[in-house]
Coordinates of C-alpha atoms and ligand atoms in Angstrom, one line a residue:
M1 CA 83.0 -36.0 -92.3
E2 CA 81.1 -37.5 -89.8
E3 CA 81.8 -40.1 -87.0
V4 CA 80.2 -43.0 -88.0
I5 CA 80.4 -46.6 -86.2
R6 CA 82.3 -49.2 -87.2
I7 CA 81.2 -52.9 -86.0
K8 CA 82.5 -56.5 -88.4
G9 CA 79.4 -58.8 -87.0
Q10 CA 78.8 -62.3 -85.8
K11 CA 81.8 -61.9 -83.2
L12 CA 81.4 -63.7 -79.6
L13 CA 81.2 -62.2 -76.9
E14 CA 82.2 -62.0 -73.0
G15 CA 83.3 -60.2 -70.7
T16 CA 81.8 -58.4 -67.8
I17 CA 80.0 -54.6 -68.6
H18 CA 79.3 -52.0 -65.9
I19 CA 75.9 -50.4 -65.6
S20 CA 76.2 -46.3 -65.7
G21 CA 73.8 -44.4 -63.8
S22 CA 70.1 -44.3 -65.3
K23 CA 69.8 -41.5 -67.8
N24 CA 66.2 -41.0 -67.7
L25 CA 66.3 -40.1 -63.4
C26 CA 69.8 -38.0 -63.2
V27 CA 67.7 -35.2 -66.2
A28 CA 65.3 -35.3 -63.6
L29 CA 67.7 -34.9 -60.4
I30 CA 69.5 -32.5 -62.4
P31 CA 67.4 -29.6 -62.7
A32 CA 65.3 -30.9 -59.3
S33 CA 68.3 -29.3 -57.1
I34 CA 68.3 -26.3 -57.5
L35 CA 65.3 -26.6 -55.1
A36 CA 68.1 -27.0 -52.4
R37 CA 69.3 -23.1 -53.0
D38 CA 71.9 -25.1 -51.1
V39 CA 74.8 -27.4 -52.5
V40 CA 73.7 -31.1 -54.2
V41 CA 75.9 -33.8 -54.4
I42 CA 75.1 -36.5 -57.5
H43 CA 77.0 -39.3 -57.5
N44 CA 76.7 -42.1 -60.1
I45 CA 75.8 -40.0 -63.1
P46 CA 76.7 -40.9 -66.8
P47 CA 78.4 -39.0 -69.0
I48 CA 76.7 -38.7 -71.2
S49 CA 75.2 -35.3 -73.5
D50 CA 71.6 -35.1 -72.0
V51 CA 73.8 -34.3 -68.4
Y52 CA 76.0 -31.8 -70.7
S53 CA 73.1 -30.0 -72.0
L54 CA 71.2 -30.4 -68.7
V55 CA 74.7 -28.4 -67.3
E56 CA 74.9 -25.9 -69.6
I57 CA 71.2 -24.3 -68.8
L58 CA 72.0 -24.6 -64.8
E59 CA 74.9 -22.8 -65.2
Q60 CA 72.8 -20.0 -67.3
L61 CA 70.6 -19.7 -64.0
G62 CA 74.2 -18.5 -62.5
I63 CA 74.4 -21.7 -61.0
C64 CA 78.1 -23.3 -59.9
V65 CA 78.0 -26.3 -60.9
E66 CA 81.2 -29.2 -61.1
Y67 CA 81.3 -32.5 -62.7
H68 CA 83.8 -34.2 -61.5
Q69 CA 84.5 -38.3 -62.5
D70 CA 80.3 -39.6 -62.3
T71 CA 80.2 -36.3 -59.3
L72 CA 77.6 -33.8 -59.7
I73 CA 78.3 -31.3 -57.1
I74 CA 75.4 -28.4 -57.7
D75 CA 75.7 -24.9 -55.9
S76 CA 72.4 -23.0 -56.4
S77 CA 72.7 -20.4 -54.1
N78 CA 73.3 -18.2 -56.3
V79 CA 70.6 -19.1 -58.7
K80 CA 67.9 -16.5 -60.1
Y81 CA 65.9 -17.1 -62.7
H82 CA 66.6 -17.2 -66.6
D83 CA 64.0 -17.4 -70.0
L84 CA 63.8 -21.0 -70.9
D85 CA 65.4 -19.9 -73.7
M86 CA 68.7 -21.4 -74.3
P87 CA 69.9 -23.6 -77.6
A88 CA 70.4 -26.5 -75.0
M89 CA 66.8 -26.2 -74.0
E90 CA 65.7 -27.6 -76.9
R91 CA 68.3 -30.8 -76.8
L92 CA 67.1 -33.4 -74.7
R93 CA 62.9 -33.0 -74.1
A94 CA 63.7 -33.8 -70.3
S95 CA 64.5 -30.2 -70.1
Y96 CA 60.8 -29.4 -69.2
Y97 CA 60.8 -30.3 -65.6
F98 CA 63.4 -26.6 -65.7
Y99 CA 59.9 -25.8 -66.1
S100 CA 58.2 -25.9 -62.9
V101 CA 60.6 -25.9 -61.0
L102 CA 60.9 -21.4 -61.4
L103 CA 57.4 -22.2 -61.7
G104 CA 57.1 -22.5 -58.0
M105 CA 60.5 -20.3 -56.9
Y106 CA 59.8 -17.2 -59.5
H107 CA 56.2 -17.3 -60.1
K108 CA 57.0 -17.2 -63.7
V109 CA 58.8 -18.9 -66.6
T110 CA 58.4 -18.1 -70.4
A111 CA 60.0 -21.2 -72.5
S112 CA 60.6 -21.7 -75.9
G113 CA 60.6 -25.2 -77.2
I114 CA 62.3 -28.0 -75.6
G115 CA 63.5 -30.8 -78.1
G116 CA 64.2 -34.5 -77.7
C117 CA 63.8 -37.6 -80.2
R118 CA 60.8 -38.2 -82.6
L119 CA 58.9 -40.5 -81.9
G120 CA 55.2 -39.3 -83.4
E121 CA 53.5 -36.8 -81.5
R122 CA 55.0 -36.0 -78.4
P123 CA 52.8 -33.1 -77.1
I124 CA 53.3 -31.2 -73.3
D125 CA 48.8 -31.2 -73.2
L126 CA 48.8 -33.0 -69.8
H127 CA 51.4 -31.7 -67.6
I128 CA 49.9 -28.2 -69.1
K129 CA 47.2 -28.6 -67.1
A130 CA 48.4 -30.1 -64.6
F131 CA 49.8 -26.6 -63.9
E132 CA 47.1 -25.2 -63.6
Q133 CA 45.0 -27.5 -61.1
L134 CA 47.9 -25.6 -59.3
G135 CA 46.5 -22.5 -60.7
T136 CA 49.5 -21.3 -63.5
K137 CA 47.7 -19.6 -66.1
F138 CA 49.2 -20.9 -69.4
Q139 CA 49.5 -19.6 -73.0
K140 CA 51.0 -19.8 -75.9
Q141 CA 52.4 -16.5 -77.7
E142 CA 53.6 -17.8 -80.8
N143 CA 56.7 -20.6 -79.8
K144 CA 56.7 -19.3 -76.2
Y145 CA 55.1 -20.5 -73.7
I146 CA 54.0 -18.2 -71.0
F147 CA 53.4 -19.5 -67.0
D148 CA 52.1 -17.1 -65.1
G149 CA 52.7 -18.8 -61.3
E150 CA 51.4 -15.8 -59.1
N151 CA 48.0 -17.4 -58.0
L152 CA 49.9 -20.7 -57.4
H153 CA 48.1 -23.1 -54.5
A154 CA 47.8 -26.7 -54.4
G155 CA 45.0 -29.0 -55.9
H156 CA 44.5 -32.1 -56.8
I157 CA 45.2 -33.8 -60.1
I158 CA 44.2 -36.8 -61.5
F159 CA 46.1 -37.4 -65.1
D160 CA 43.7 -39.0 -67.7
K161 CA 46.2 -40.8 -69.9
I162 CA 50.2 -41.8 -67.5
S163 CA 53.0 -39.8 -68.4
V164 CA 56.7 -40.3 -66.3
G165 CA 57.3 -36.4 -67.5
A166 CA 54.3 -35.0 -66.3
T167 CA 54.5 -37.2 -63.7
I168 CA 57.5 -35.2 -62.0
N169 CA 56.0 -31.8 -63.4
A170 CA 54.0 -32.3 -60.8
I171 CA 55.7 -33.6 -58.0
L172 CA 58.8 -30.2 -58.7
L173 CA 55.5 -28.0 -58.7
A174 CA 53.4 -29.6 -56.0
I175 CA 56.8 -29.1 -53.7
Q176 CA 57.0 -25.9 -53.3
I177 CA 53.3 -24.8 -53.0
K178 CA 52.2 -24.5 -49.4
G179 CA 49.2 -27.8 -48.5
K180 CA 48.2 -31.1 -50.1
T181 CA 48.8 -31.5 -53.6
I182 CA 47.4 -35.4 -55.1
I183 CA 48.5 -36.7 -57.9
E184 CA 46.6 -39.9 -59.1
N185 CA 47.1 -41.7 -61.5
A186 CA 50.6 -41.6 -61.1
A187 CA 53.6 -43.2 -63.5
T188 CA 55.1 -45.5 -61.3
E189 CA 58.2 -45.5 -63.2
P190 CA 61.6 -46.5 -60.9
E191 CA 62.5 -43.5 -61.7
I192 CA 60.3 -41.5 -60.2
T193 CA 60.2 -43.2 -56.5
E194 CA 63.9 -41.9 -56.3
L195 CA 63.3 -38.7 -57.3
C196 CA 61.0 -38.3 -54.8
K197 CA 63.5 -40.5 -52.4
F198 CA 65.5 -37.4 -53.4
L199 CA 63.1 -35.1 -52.6
S200 CA 62.5 -36.2 -49.4
K201 CA 66.0 -35.9 -48.6
M202 CA 66.0 -32.3 -49.7
G203 CA 63.0 -31.9 -46.5
A204 CA 60.8 -32.4 -49.2
T205 CA 57.2 -34.5 -47.8
I206 CA 56.1 -37.4 -49.6
E207 CA 53.4 -39.5 -49.7
G208 CA 52.1 -43.1 -51.8
L209 CA 56.0 -44.0 -53.3
G210 CA 55.9 -46.3 -56.7
T211 CA 52.0 -46.4 -56.1
D212 CA 50.3 -44.5 -58.5
C213 CA 49.0 -42.3 -56.1
I214 CA 51.5 -39.3 -54.7
V215 CA 50.1 -37.1 -52.0
I216 CA 52.4 -34.3 -51.7
K217 CA 51.8 -31.9 -48.3
G218 CA 55.1 -29.3 -50.1
G219 CA 55.9 -25.6 -49.7
K220 CA 58.6 -26.7 -47.3
T221 CA 62.0 -24.9 -47.1
L222 CA 64.4 -27.7 -48.4
H223 CA 67.7 -27.6 -48.1
G224 CA 71.0 -29.8 -49.5
T225 CA 71.6 -33.5 -50.0
T226 CA 74.6 -35.9 -51.3
F227 CA 71.9 -38.8 -53.6
Y228 CA 73.5 -41.8 -55.5
N229 CA 71.5 -42.2 -58.8
I230 CA 70.1 -45.8 -59.0
P231 CA 71.8 -48.3 -62.6
D232 CA 70.5 -47.5 -65.9
R233 CA 67.7 -50.2 -66.4
I234 CA 67.2 -50.0 -70.5
E235 CA 71.4 -49.6 -70.5
V236 CA 70.1 -52.6 -68.5
G237 CA 68.7 -54.6 -71.2
T238 CA 69.6 -52.8 -73.9
Y239 CA 73.4 -54.8 -73.7
A240 CA 70.9 -58.1 -72.1
L241 CA 69.2 -58.4 -76.0
I242 CA 73.1 -58.0 -77.0
G243 CA 74.4 -60.5 -74.9
A244 CA 70.9 -63.2 -75.6
A245 CA 71.2 -62.7 -79.2
T246 CA 76.1 -62.5 -79.0
A247 CA 77.2 -63.4 -76.3
K248 CA 79.2 -67.1 -75.2
N249 CA 79.4 -65.4 -71.3
L250 CA 78.8 -61.6 -70.5
I251 CA 78.1 -60.3 -67.6
I252 CA 77.0 -57.0 -66.6
K253 CA 76.9 -55.7 -63.4
N254 CA 75.3 -53.2 -61.4
V255 CA 71.3 -54.2 -61.9
I256 CA 68.3 -54.1 -60.0
K257 CA 66.2 -57.1 -61.2
E258 CA 62.9 -55.3 -59.9
H259 CA 63.4 -52.5 -62.6
I260 CA 63.9 -54.9 -65.4
Q261 CA 61.0 -57.7 -64.3
A262 CA 58.8 -57.6 -67.6
L263 CA 62.3 -57.8 -69.8
L264 CA 62.9 -60.9 -67.1
D265 CA 59.3 -62.5 -67.9
L266 CA 60.1 -62.5 -71.4
F267 CA 63.1 -63.5 -70.7
D268 CA 61.6 -67.0 -69.4
I269 CA 59.3 -66.9 -72.0
L270 CA 61.9 -67.8 -74.4
E271 CA 63.7 -69.7 -73.1
V272 CA 66.7 -66.8 -72.6
D273 CA 69.9 -69.3 -71.4
Y274 CA 70.2 -66.3 -68.0
S275 CA 70.7 -66.1 -64.9
I276 CA 69.9 -63.6 -62.2
K277 CA 71.8 -63.5 -58.2
E278 CA 72.7 -59.6 -56.2
N279 CA 72.7 -56.7 -59.1
E280 CA 74.6 -59.3 -61.7
L281 CA 72.7 -60.8 -64.9
Q282 CA 74.9 -62.5 -66.9
V283 CA 72.8 -63.4 -69.9
R284 CA 74.3 -66.1 -73.5
K285 CA 73.8 -66.2 -76.9
S286 CA 70.0 -68.1 -77.1
K287 CA 69.2 -70.6 -79.9
I288 CA 65.4 -69.1 -79.8
K289 CA 62.9 -71.5 -80.6
K290 CA 59.5 -69.9 -80.8
G291 CA 57.6 -66.4 -81.4
I292 CA 56.5 -63.7 -78.3
I293 CA 53.5 -61.4 -78.3
V294 CA 54.6 -58.8 -76.4
L295 CA 53.1 -55.3 -75.1
T296 CA 54.6 -51.7 -75.1
A297 CA 53.1 -51.0 -71.8
P298 CA 54.2 -47.8 -68.7
Y299 CA 56.0 -49.6 -65.3
P300 CA 55.5 -52.4 -64.9
G301 CA 55.2 -53.5 -67.6
F302 CA 57.6 -53.9 -70.6
P303 CA 59.5 -50.5 -71.8
T304 CA 59.1 -48.0 -74.8
D305 CA 62.5 -47.6 -75.0
L306 CA 63.4 -51.5 -75.0
Q307 CA 60.6 -52.0 -77.9
Q308 CA 63.9 -50.6 -80.5
P309 CA 66.2 -53.4 -79.0
L310 CA 64.2 -56.3 -78.6
T311 CA 63.4 -55.7 -82.6
S312 CA 66.9 -55.9 -83.0
F313 CA 67.1 -59.4 -81.5
L314 CA 63.8 -61.0 -82.6
A315 CA 64.4 -60.5 -86.3
V316 CA 67.3 -63.0 -86.2
N317 CA 64.4 -65.1 -83.9
E318 CA 62.9 -68.6 -85.3
G319 CA 58.7 -67.9 -86.0
T320 CA 56.4 -64.7 -85.9
S321 CA 56.5 -61.9 -83.2
V322 CA 54.4 -59.3 -83.0
I323 CA 55.6 -55.6 -80.5
I324 CA 52.2 -54.1 -80.4
E325 CA 54.1 -50.6 -80.0
S326 CA 51.0 -48.7 -77.3
I327 CA 53.3 -45.7 -75.8
Y328 CA 54.2 -43.8 -78.8
T329 CA 52.9 -43.5 -82.4
N330 CA 56.4 -43.4 -84.5
R331 CA 58.9 -45.1 -83.2
F332 CA 60.0 -47.2 -86.5
A333 CA 63.0 -46.0 -87.9
H334 CA 64.8 -48.7 -87.4
I335 CA 62.8 -51.0 -88.9
K336 CA 63.3 -50.1 -92.6
E337 CA 66.5 -49.8 -91.5
L338 CA 66.7 -53.4 -90.7
N339 CA 64.1 -54.7 -93.2
E340 CA 67.8 -53.5 -95.8
M341 CA 70.1 -56.0 -93.6
G342 CA 67.5 -58.7 -94.1
A343 CA 65.0 -58.4 -91.2
N344 CA 61.7 -59.6 -92.0
I345 CA 59.4 -57.0 -90.2
N346 CA 56.6 -55.4 -91.3
V347 CA 53.7 -51.9 -88.8
T348 CA 50.5 -52.1 -88.9
N349 CA 48.5 -49.8 -87.2
M350 CA 51.8 -49.5 -84.4
N351 CA 51.6 -52.8 -84.4
I352 CA 55.0 -54.5 -85.4
I353 CA 54.9 -58.4 -86.7
I354 CA 57.6 -59.8 -86.4
H355 CA 59.3 -62.7 -89.1
G356 CA 62.1 -64.5 -88.3
V357 CA 64.7 -64.9 -90.3
K358 CA 67.9 -67.0 -90.7
E359 CA 70.9 -64.1 -90.7
L360 CA 71.5 -60.1 -91.6
R361 CA 73.6 -58.2 -93.6
G362 CA 75.9 -55.2 -92.7
L363 CA 75.2 -52.2 -94.3
V364 CA 75.7 -48.7 -94.0
V365 CA 72.3 -47.5 -91.3
N366 CA 70.7 -44.5 -90.0
G367 CA 70.1 -44.8 -86.7
K368 CA 67.3 -41.7 -86.2
D369 CA 67.0 -41.2 -82.8
L370 CA 67.9 -42.9 -78.9
R371 CA 67.0 -46.2 -78.8
G372 CA 66.5 -46.8 -82.4
A373 CA 70.6 -46.2 -83.6
A374 CA 71.2 -48.1 -80.5
S375 CA 68.7 -51.1 -82.1
L376 CA 71.1 -50.7 -85.3
V377 CA 74.1 -51.5 -83.4
I378 CA 72.9 -54.6 -82.2
A379 CA 71.6 -55.6 -85.2
G380 CA 75.7 -54.6 -87.0
L381 CA 76.8 -57.3 -83.7
I382 CA 73.8 -59.7 -84.5
A383 CA 74.7 -59.3 -88.6
K384 CA 77.5 -60.6 -91.2
G385 CA 79.6 -58.6 -92.9
E386 CA 80.4 -55.2 -91.6
T387 CA 77.9 -52.2 -90.8
V388 CA 78.6 -48.5 -90.6
V389 CA 75.7 -47.4 -87.7
R390 CA 75.3 -43.4 -88.3
G391 CA 73.5 -41.1 -86.4
L392 CA 76.3 -41.8 -83.5
E393 CA 74.8 -38.8 -82.1
Y394 CA 71.3 -40.3 -80.7
I395 CA 73.8 -43.3 -78.8
N396 CA 76.0 -40.7 -77.0
R397 CA 73.2 -38.6 -75.2
G398 CA 72.2 -41.7 -73.2
Y399 CA 74.8 -44.4 -73.9
E400 CA 77.7 -44.0 -71.9
N401 CA 81.3 -44.7 -73.8
M402 CA 78.8 -48.1 -75.8
I403 CA 81.7 -48.2 -78.0
K404 CA 84.9 -48.7 -75.2
K405 CA 82.1 -51.3 -73.5
L406 CA 81.7 -53.8 -76.5
R407 CA 85.0 -53.4 -77.5
K408 CA 86.1 -54.9 -73.5
V409 CA 83.6 -57.7 -73.8
H410 CA 85.3 -59.2 -77.8
A411 CA 82.6 -56.9 -79.9
N412 CA 84.3 -55.8 -83.6
I413 CA 83.7 -52.1 -83.0
E414 CA 85.3 -49.1 -83.2
L415 CA 84.7 -45.4 -83.3
C416 CA 84.9 -44.1 -87.1
I417 CA 85.4 -40.5 -89.5
E418 CA 83.5 -41.7 -92.8
D419 CA 83.0 -39.0 -95.7
F420 CA 79.8 -39.6 -97.1
G421 CA 79.1 -36.4 -99.0
D422 CA 76.0 -35.7 -97.6
N423 CA 76.5 -33.8 -95.1
Ligands
UD1_1 C1 59.8 -41.3 -70.6 C2 60.8 -41.1 -70.8 C3 61.2 -41.9 -72.2 C4 60.2 -42.4 -72.5 C5 58.7 -42.8 -71.8 C6 57.7 -44.2 -72.0 C7 62.1 -39.5 -69.5 C8 63.7 -38.4 -69.6 N1 62.3 -40.5 -70.9 O1 59.3 -39.6 -72.0 O2 62.8 -42.6 -72.0 O3 60.5 -43.7 -73.3 O4 59.2 -42.3 -70.2 O5 57.7 -44.9 -70.6 O6 62.0 -40.4 -68.4 N2 51.6 -37.4 -73.7 C9 50.9 -36.7 -74.0 N3 50.8 -35.6 -73.9 C10 51.4 -35.5 -71.8 C11 52.7 -36.0 -72.3 C12 52.8 -37.2 -72.7 O7 50.1 -36.7 -75.1 O8 51.7 -33.8 -71.8 C13 52.1 -39.4 -74.2 C14 53.1 -39.2 -74.6 O9 53.4 -39.1 -76.1 C15 53.1 -40.7 -75.0 C16 52.7 -40.9 -73.4 O10 52.0 -39.9 -72.9 O11 52.3 -41.2 -76.1 C17 54.3 -41.6 -73.2 O12 55.2 -40.1 -72.7 P1 55.1 -40.1 -71.5 O13 55.5 -41.0 -70.4 O14 55.4 -38.6 -70.8 O15 57.5 -39.7 -71.6 P2 58.5 -39.2 -71.3 O16 57.6 -38.8 -69.9 O17 58.0 -37.6 -71.8

């Protein structure tokens, strides 16, 4: 038996959706909070499974955690070292932020694997190189990562590729090391800037926020603080695309315009009917008359996390569009499912070529990763007839109450239990 999402498509949506707190920021804030060895309060934390996995790890490290409504209270005054070999470490990729946090605190870390969606090669060489630049000795023994931080020192890191995770891990280690560390070719995602603001509120000295060169004067004693998580820009983008495909009028609240500028630029080119004021985006179903070429790229470029939702949207557009997926070598699992629903999409050399079709038809489809599963929900909302989306566990990793939020705006969508006889 399996929980699935059942959708009867082609319903015109109308109403208001409130965006939850950012997944990609809170998965960094939670491990980082330990550095205070004190009480940290973080508001606007979404109840998604990645958060529960991180809380499980905190508890194994002897940390007291309370989670009421959307507020996390983390008291790490009694934190103690534990090898990072808990099963929860393997449920998400961002669990590797504990590497840098514990390495700086205890000068050693032994870790087993990390999790995360399968999107092609996802090495952690950049993280390891950054740690090595700061004096870490690293070895891999069978399936274990062993980090020795007995001789940590400040340093100069120049990333040869932009990585969100490696930038965050470098920051989290550098702020614990006395002296000045410079991080060049850093990622500039808003989640990194916000993490730096959080660390600064805890007492860290970080310069260059929002730029690709971050300068840290490390080794300060940190203390507890209170912080408010930002809205999830990928959730905004997902619902904005749903609105553009299916809504009479969808009002999306808690939006930071600057964070979704790449999507709004694309809407401008496609002449999507939308308006934005203060923190509210309104989107209406739009007849798109042309194709587009989109390149996924590090922030402020078009986010790879919206590539899959965008593919579903473009699948029923007039014209031919191309999305060049420049970040992940295999973020294409949704394409086969979309084609089975009637789409006409090819992938060559990381280029997704989408020939718009008139209509998708409902089917049983398999979500195989977080944003891929979300893109199939979008396809189900667009399609004629009934769609059943499998892979709910992926959606629950990153979207708070997706079904409830969509039902509130009159989507014909529900949670069901089905037996496919294959699990
Ligand atoms: C973060 C986001 C994820 C988003 C991605 C790209 C979080 C929790 N997740 O993931 O939603 O899709 O940014 O915007 O914030 N790479 C290496 N070596 C490394 C690290 C990365 O080659 O050591 C490569 C990756 O395989 C990928 C590219 O660099 O091709 C970018 O990855 P990265 O920015 O590190 O993504 P994540 O931090 O994992």
